[in-house]
Amino acid sequence: MVITSRSRLVLTLNQGYDEDGMVMLATRSFQNVRTDAADENLKAAGEAIASLQQHGLSNVQRFNTYEL
């Protein structure tokens, strides 16, 4: 039986462009996310947190760790 042992929320923020025109990205990670939280709720939480940031949101990701 596979058990989700940990979950992490990662926000990728667009910080603009460098002098060569390449996109600069930064990530913000949030550990100890409830493993039973719905993906839709985590996306909404990520968007709410990103609205408090100076830079625009590029991506919201969830990473789960499983015990086999």
Short mmCIF file of C-alpha atoms in Angstrom, two decimals:
data_model
loop_
_atom_site.label_atom_id
_atom_site.label_comp_id
_atom_site.label_asym_id
_atom_site.label_seq_id
_atom_site.Cartn_x
_atom_site.Cartn_y
_atom_site.Cartn_z
CA MET A 1 0.00 0.00 0.00
CA VAL A 2 1.34 3.41 -0.99
CA ILE A 3 1.09 6.17 1.65
CA THR A 4 1.65 9.87 1.00
CA SER A 5 4.10 10.86 3.71
CA ARG A 6 4.83 14.49 2.82
CA SER A 7 3.54 17.20 0.53
CA ARG A 8 5.17 20.47 -0.54
CA LEU A 9 3.76 23.50 -2.38
CA VAL A 10 6.10 25.38 -4.73
CA LEU A 11 5.33 28.75 -6.30
CA THR A 12 7.35 29.94 -9.28
CA LEU A 13 7.44 33.72 -9.61
CA ASN A 14 8.38 35.75 -12.68
CA GLN A 15 10.95 38.36 -11.64
CA GLY A 16 11.19 40.00 -15.05
CA TYR A 17 13.98 39.83 -17.61
CA ASP A 18 17.75 40.05 -17.37
CA GLU A 19 19.95 42.18 -19.63
CA ASP A 20 20.00 39.38 -22.25
CA GLY A 21 16.21 39.19 -22.40
CA MET A 22 16.00 35.88 -20.54
CA VAL A 23 13.16 35.36 -18.06
CA MET A 24 14.28 35.39 -14.41
CA LEU A 25 12.31 33.04 -12.15
CA ALA A 26 12.32 32.58 -8.38
CA THR A 27 10.70 29.82 -6.33
CA ARG A 28 9.03 29.88 -2.93
CA SER A 29 8.52 26.53 -1.19
CA PHE A 30 6.08 25.71 1.58
CA GLN A 31 6.75 22.50 3.51
CA ASN A 32 4.40 20.38 5.61
CA VAL A 33 1.35 20.90 3.43
CA ARG A 34 -1.53 18.65 4.41
CA THR A 35 -1.27 15.46 2.39
CA ASP A 36 -5.05 15.20 2.09
CA ALA A 37 -5.51 18.76 0.76
CA ALA A 38 -7.24 18.89 -2.63
CA ASP A 39 -5.20 20.11 -5.59
CA GLU A 40 -7.77 22.83 -6.32
CA ASN A 41 -7.45 24.16 -2.77
CA LEU A 42 -3.65 24.22 -2.97
CA LYS A 43 -3.83 26.07 -6.28
CA ALA A 44 -6.17 28.65 -4.73
CA ALA A 45 -3.87 28.99 -1.71
CA GLY A 46 -0.84 29.39 -3.98
CA GLU A 47 -2.57 32.11 -5.98
CA ALA A 48 -3.59 33.90 -2.77
CA ILE A 49 -0.03 33.77 -1.42
CA ALA A 50 1.36 34.94 -4.77
CA SER A 51 -0.97 37.94 -4.73
CA LEU A 52 0.98 39.15 -1.68
CA GLN A 53 4.31 38.87 -3.52
CA GLN A 54 5.99 41.65 -5.46
CA HIS A 55 6.42 39.50 -8.60
CA GLY A 56 3.81 37.79 -10.76
CA LEU A 57 2.93 34.12 -10.46
CA SER A 58 4.25 31.84 -13.19
CA ASN A 59 3.39 28.37 -11.83
CA VAL A 60 1.94 26.50 -8.84
CA GLN A 61 3.24 22.97 -8.20
CA ARG A 62 2.66 20.26 -5.64
CA PHE A 63 5.29 17.67 -4.81
CA ASN A 64 4.34 14.54 -2.87
CA THR A 65 6.65 12.03 -1.20
CA TYR A 66 5.36 8.48 -0.91
CA GLU A 67 6.27 5.51 1.26
CA LEU A 68 6.12 2.24 -0.64
#
